[in-house]
Each structure stands twice: as C-alpha cells, then as structure tokens.
C-alpha cells in the first residue's frame, strides 16, 4: 500500500512538471502573433505551430484520459512496446500539458502588450523580454490554476490503474481482493486522497 502511495505522488509530481514544460512551450506558441511584417517563412512557421497546438489541445482536452491511456497503451503497445508505468506517465504528462497550455496562454495574454514593447525598446530580444518581463508576470496570474492542476493530478493518477500501474487505488484493490474488507479500505484510500489534496490546497493559500 505504501508503494502505491509513493507511486501516486511521484506520478502526480513528475506529470505536473512535464505537463508544465509542455504547456509552457505550447502556450507560448499559441500566444504568438502572426504579423504581416514578418518574413513569409516566419509567418508559415507561426501558422503551422499554432495549428498544431490547437489540434493538440483540442484532442487531449476533448477526449477522456481513460480513452487516451487505453489507446496509447493497449492500442500501440505492439508498435511501441512500452510497459504500463511508462505509458501511464506519458499519458498523464501530455494530457496535463494540454490543460496547462491554455492556462499559460491566457496568463501571457493578460500581460499588457506595452510590456513587450517596452522590453524591445530597451534593446532586449523577444526571448529576453519573455523571460525577464512577461513570464514572471504571467506566472503570478497562472499560479492558482497551475496549483489546481497538481491537486487534480493526485486524483487522476487513479486512472493509471487501468493500464496495470500499481498506484494507490490499484494497491487498495489488490488488498481488498485478499482481505474482503472493501468498505474500510476504500474509506482509507479516500481519506488519503482527501488528505493529500487538502494539504496542497493549504499550501496553495501561501502562493
């Protein structure tokens, strides 16, 4: 059971970090403006990047994580040959990335346009302006929603039990199969989920 709790926490933490990195890249691409003054090649790259990010977000936000896990693990196992834990972590990361991309995009667009112009006027490049001026302001706006994603991730890891990942819920199921005491054990695992999420909610209040 303790192994299951450890797996749940690791999946939630790693999945959130990986999802944040994916979301940061996709959110930045989504917030790019296609300007007529850009060279034709740059405009095409921006358009392709935005088209891909919209498609990615549409697919992974519009389908259940359960379906994604089943498709990527059982449907593609003969092609990729990965195991359940690897597939589970991959699914959690890319699903979280789709949600975080929209959170970060909205946060970036909430920063006044004049901030970018001011950075460019003092000689900063686009990347320097994003890193030193835009992102610090956007992250303050996005922090509550990003924290909620971590809380949701604690609960969503239970879906990985369906692709043979021994996280907290599957560990409980296995103990129930041996002891035939489902009521007490499911109450216990529910309280652990509640404790973890309540602790994160408490820490979020200091953000």
Tab-separated table of C-alpha atoms in Angstrom:
chain	number	residue	atom	x	y	z
A	1	UNK	CA	0.000	0.000	0.000
A	2	UNK	CA	2.820	2.415	0.825
A	3	UNK	CA	4.355	1.620	-2.571
A	4	UNK	CA	1.056	2.632	-4.170
A	5	UNK	CA	1.008	5.930	-2.272
A	6	UNK	CA	4.597	6.609	-3.326
A	7	UNK	CA	3.772	5.846	-6.965
A	8	UNK	CA	0.762	8.172	-6.883
A	9	UNK	CA	2.800	11.069	-5.505
A	10	UNK	CA	5.658	10.517	-7.959
A	11	UNK	CA	3.275	10.336	-10.915
A	12	UNK	CA	1.469	13.479	-9.799
A	13	UNK	CA	4.700	15.446	-9.313
A	14	UNK	CA	6.520	14.275	-12.448
A	15	UNK	CA	3.354	14.504	-14.558
A	16	UNK	CA	2.744	18.066	-13.380
A	17	UNK	CA	6.337	19.151	-14.076
A	18	UNK	CA	6.352	17.539	-17.535
A	19	UNK	CA	2.891	18.943	-18.255
A	20	UNK	CA	4.058	22.404	-17.212
A	21	UNK	CA	7.013	22.257	-19.615
A	22	UNK	CA	4.740	21.095	-22.443
A	23	UNK	CA	2.147	23.720	-21.558
A	24	UNK	CA	4.755	26.489	-21.377
A	25	UNK	CA	6.019	25.719	-24.880
A	26	UNK	CA	2.559	25.286	-26.395
A	27	UNK	CA	1.137	28.289	-24.555
A	28	UNK	CA	3.956	30.491	-25.824
A	29	UNK	CA	3.344	29.290	-29.386
A	30	UNK	CA	-0.402	29.901	-29.030
A	31	UNK	CA	0.200	33.475	-27.891
A	32	UNK	CA	2.419	34.356	-30.865
A	33	UNK	CA	1.043	36.961	-33.221
A	34	UNK	CA	1.347	36.465	-36.972
A	35	UNK	CA	2.392	39.895	-38.224
A	36	UNK	CA	2.288	40.987	-41.837
A	37	UNK	CA	5.758	42.489	-41.372
A	38	UNK	CA	7.230	39.040	-40.650
A	39	UNK	CA	9.060	37.239	-43.475
A	40	UNK	CA	6.892	34.714	-45.297
A	41	UNK	CA	8.854	31.763	-43.867
A	42	UNK	CA	8.334	33.009	-40.281
A	43	UNK	CA	4.606	33.538	-40.898
A	44	UNK	CA	4.300	29.965	-42.184
A	45	UNK	CA	6.179	28.591	-39.157
A	46	UNK	CA	3.966	30.541	-36.768
A	47	UNK	CA	0.823	29.387	-38.562
A	48	UNK	CA	1.931	25.736	-38.506
A	49	UNK	CA	2.891	25.980	-34.835
A	50	UNK	CA	-0.453	27.476	-33.877
A	51	UNK	CA	-2.339	24.940	-35.986
A	52	UNK	CA	-0.509	22.067	-34.277
A	53	UNK	CA	-1.068	23.447	-30.771
A	54	UNK	CA	-4.780	23.981	-31.426
A	55	UNK	CA	-5.094	20.416	-32.707
A	56	UNK	CA	-3.153	19.027	-29.744
A	57	UNK	CA	-5.232	20.922	-27.189
A	58	UNK	CA	-8.493	20.067	-28.966
A	59	UNK	CA	-7.745	16.337	-28.975
A	60	UNK	CA	-6.380	15.945	-25.447
A	61	UNK	CA	-8.896	18.248	-23.775
A	62	UNK	CA	-11.797	16.816	-25.751
A	63	UNK	CA	-11.243	13.127	-25.002
A	64	UNK	CA	-11.166	11.374	-21.593
A	65	UNK	CA	-7.792	10.482	-20.146
A	66	UNK	CA	-9.070	6.916	-19.783
A	67	UNK	CA	-9.559	6.620	-23.553
A	68	UNK	CA	-6.135	8.156	-24.195
A	69	UNK	CA	-4.495	5.697	-21.796
A	70	UNK	CA	-6.235	2.681	-23.332
A	71	UNK	CA	-5.395	3.763	-26.873
A	72	UNK	CA	-1.753	4.611	-26.223
A	73	UNK	CA	-1.045	1.538	-24.078
A	74	UNK	CA	-3.155	-1.291	-25.453
A	75	UNK	CA	-3.606	0.113	-28.954
A	76	UNK	CA	0.044	0.992	-29.577
A	77	UNK	CA	1.795	-1.488	-27.310
A	78	UNK	CA	2.662	-3.783	-30.210
A	79	UNK	CA	4.183	-0.815	-32.049
A	80	UNK	CA	5.978	0.995	-29.228
A	81	UNK	CA	6.476	-1.911	-26.849
A	82	UNK	CA	6.346	0.113	-23.652
A	83	UNK	CA	5.177	-1.017	-20.231
A	84	UNK	CA	2.226	0.250	-18.209
A	85	UNK	CA	4.123	2.625	-15.875
A	86	UNK	CA	5.893	4.357	-18.765
A	87	UNK	CA	2.699	4.673	-20.791
A	88	UNK	CA	0.805	5.928	-17.745
A	89	UNK	CA	3.326	8.655	-17.009
A	90	UNK	CA	3.370	9.667	-20.683
A	91	UNK	CA	-0.427	9.923	-20.867
A	92	UNK	CA	-0.649	11.930	-17.651
A	93	UNK	CA	2.046	14.338	-18.865
A	94	UNK	CA	0.622	15.031	-22.308
A	95	UNK	CA	-2.936	15.322	-21.000
A	96	UNK	CA	-1.877	17.792	-18.317
A	97	UNK	CA	0.170	19.709	-20.896
A	98	UNK	CA	-2.959	20.402	-22.952
A	99	UNK	CA	-4.751	21.992	-19.997
A	100	UNK	CA	-1.698	23.923	-18.834
A	101	UNK	CA	-1.128	25.278	-22.335
A	102	UNK	CA	-4.457	27.119	-22.190
A	103	UNK	CA	-3.779	28.346	-18.646
A	104	UNK	CA	-0.392	29.739	-19.653
A	105	UNK	CA	-1.705	31.198	-22.911
A	106	UNK	CA	-4.403	33.101	-21.028
A	107	UNK	CA	-1.843	34.296	-18.467
A	108	UNK	CA	0.534	35.503	-21.190
A	109	UNK	CA	-2.246	37.365	-22.976
A	110	UNK	CA	-3.271	39.032	-19.696
A	111	UNK	CA	0.064	40.886	-19.583
A	112	UNK	CA	-0.367	44.306	-21.246
A	113	UNK	CA	1.095	44.499	-24.751
A	114	UNK	CA	3.093	47.543	-23.706
A	115	UNK	CA	5.319	45.345	-21.556
A	116	UNK	CA	6.663	43.568	-24.636
A	117	UNK	CA	7.097	46.853	-26.478
A	118	UNK	CA	8.974	48.359	-23.528
A	119	UNK	CA	11.367	45.421	-23.402
A	120	UNK	CA	12.081	45.634	-27.099
A	121	UNK	CA	12.605	49.386	-26.897
A	122	UNK	CA	15.434	48.984	-24.366
A	123	UNK	CA	17.234	46.540	-26.648
A	124	UNK	CA	16.058	43.165	-25.352
A	125	UNK	CA	15.401	40.351	-27.775
A	126	UNK	CA	11.982	38.659	-27.893
A	127	UNK	CA	13.191	35.745	-25.758
A	128	UNK	CA	14.870	38.024	-23.219
A	129	UNK	CA	11.690	40.082	-22.892
A	130	UNK	CA	9.596	36.949	-22.418
A	131	UNK	CA	11.968	35.507	-19.798
A	132	UNK	CA	12.644	38.666	-17.793
A	133	UNK	CA	9.413	40.665	-18.104
A	134	UNK	CA	6.435	38.739	-19.493
A	135	UNK	CA	6.791	35.291	-17.905
A	136	UNK	CA	7.296	36.477	-14.284
A	137	UNK	CA	4.080	38.497	-14.501
A	138	UNK	CA	2.175	35.745	-16.304
A	139	UNK	CA	3.217	33.056	-13.812
A	140	UNK	CA	1.786	35.052	-10.919
A	141	UNK	CA	-1.534	35.095	-12.725
A	142	UNK	CA	-1.357	31.417	-13.677
A	143	UNK	CA	-0.183	30.086	-10.298
A	144	UNK	CA	-3.616	29.334	-8.763
A	145	UNK	CA	-4.779	27.415	-11.836
A	146	UNK	CA	-1.475	25.548	-12.129
A	147	UNK	CA	-1.740	24.561	-8.472
A	148	UNK	CA	-5.241	23.239	-9.098
A	149	UNK	CA	-3.798	21.067	-11.859
A	150	UNK	CA	-1.463	19.402	-9.348
A	151	UNK	CA	-4.393	18.768	-6.999
A	152	UNK	CA	-6.392	17.237	-9.846
A	153	UNK	CA	-3.388	15.168	-10.836
A	154	UNK	CA	-3.326	13.470	-7.419
A	155	UNK	CA	-6.818	12.138	-8.125
A	156	UNK	CA	-6.381	11.461	-11.845
A	157	UNK	CA	-3.461	9.095	-11.245
A	158	UNK	CA	-6.066	6.513	-10.199
A	159	UNK	CA	-6.949	6.135	-13.896
A	160	UNK	CA	-3.495	4.641	-14.474
A	161	UNK	CA	-4.666	1.531	-12.598
A	162	UNK	CA	-6.467	0.531	-15.788
A	163	UNK	CA	-3.157	0.092	-17.619
A	164	UNK	CA	-1.501	-2.020	-14.908
A	165	UNK	CA	0.133	0.814	-12.933
A	166	UNK	CA	0.309	-0.100	-9.244
A	167	UNK	CA	-0.630	3.264	-7.803
A	168	UNK	CA	-2.624	3.871	-4.634
A	169	UNK	CA	-6.027	2.786	-5.971
A	170	UNK	CA	-4.780	-0.419	-7.581
A	171	UNK	CA	-2.826	-1.266	-4.435
A	172	UNK	CA	-6.062	-0.904	-2.470
A	173	UNK	CA	-7.926	-3.134	-4.934
A	174	UNK	CA	-5.328	-5.844	-4.514
A	175	UNK	CA	-5.572	-5.668	-0.728
A	176	UNK	CA	-9.379	-5.832	-0.961
A	177	UNK	CA	-9.089	-8.969	-3.101
A	178	UNK	CA	-7.090	-10.625	-0.307
A	179	UNK	CA	-8.896	-9.360	2.768
A	180	UNK	CA	-12.516	-8.956	1.528
A	181	UNK	CA	-12.864	-5.729	3.505
A	182	UNK	CA	-13.774	-3.186	0.812
A	183	UNK	CA	-15.606	-0.659	2.995
A	184	UNK	CA	-12.772	0.076	5.418
A	185	UNK	CA	-10.066	0.014	2.751
A	186	UNK	CA	-11.866	2.264	0.286
A	187	UNK	CA	-12.653	4.715	3.089
A	188	UNK	CA	-8.968	4.669	3.998
A	189	UNK	CA	-7.765	5.353	0.470
A	190	UNK	CA	-10.394	8.065	0.069
A	191	UNK	CA	-9.147	9.764	3.232
A	192	UNK	CA	-5.555	9.625	1.957
A	193	UNK	CA	-6.591	11.287	-1.313
A	194	UNK	CA	-8.501	13.885	0.697
A	195	UNK	CA	-5.519	14.493	2.989
A	196	UNK	CA	-3.092	14.975	0.095
A	197	UNK	CA	-5.434	17.353	-1.755
A	198	UNK	CA	-6.242	19.298	1.430
A	199	UNK	CA	-2.540	19.730	2.194
A	200	UNK	CA	-1.872	21.042	-1.315
A	201	UNK	CA	-4.866	23.397	-1.061
A	202	UNK	CA	-3.468	24.719	2.229
A	203	UNK	CA	-0.027	25.271	0.703
A	204	UNK	CA	-1.673	26.967	-2.284
A	205	UNK	CA	-3.043	29.665	0.020
A	206	UNK	CA	0.539	30.848	0.629
A	207	UNK	CA	1.204	31.320	-3.098
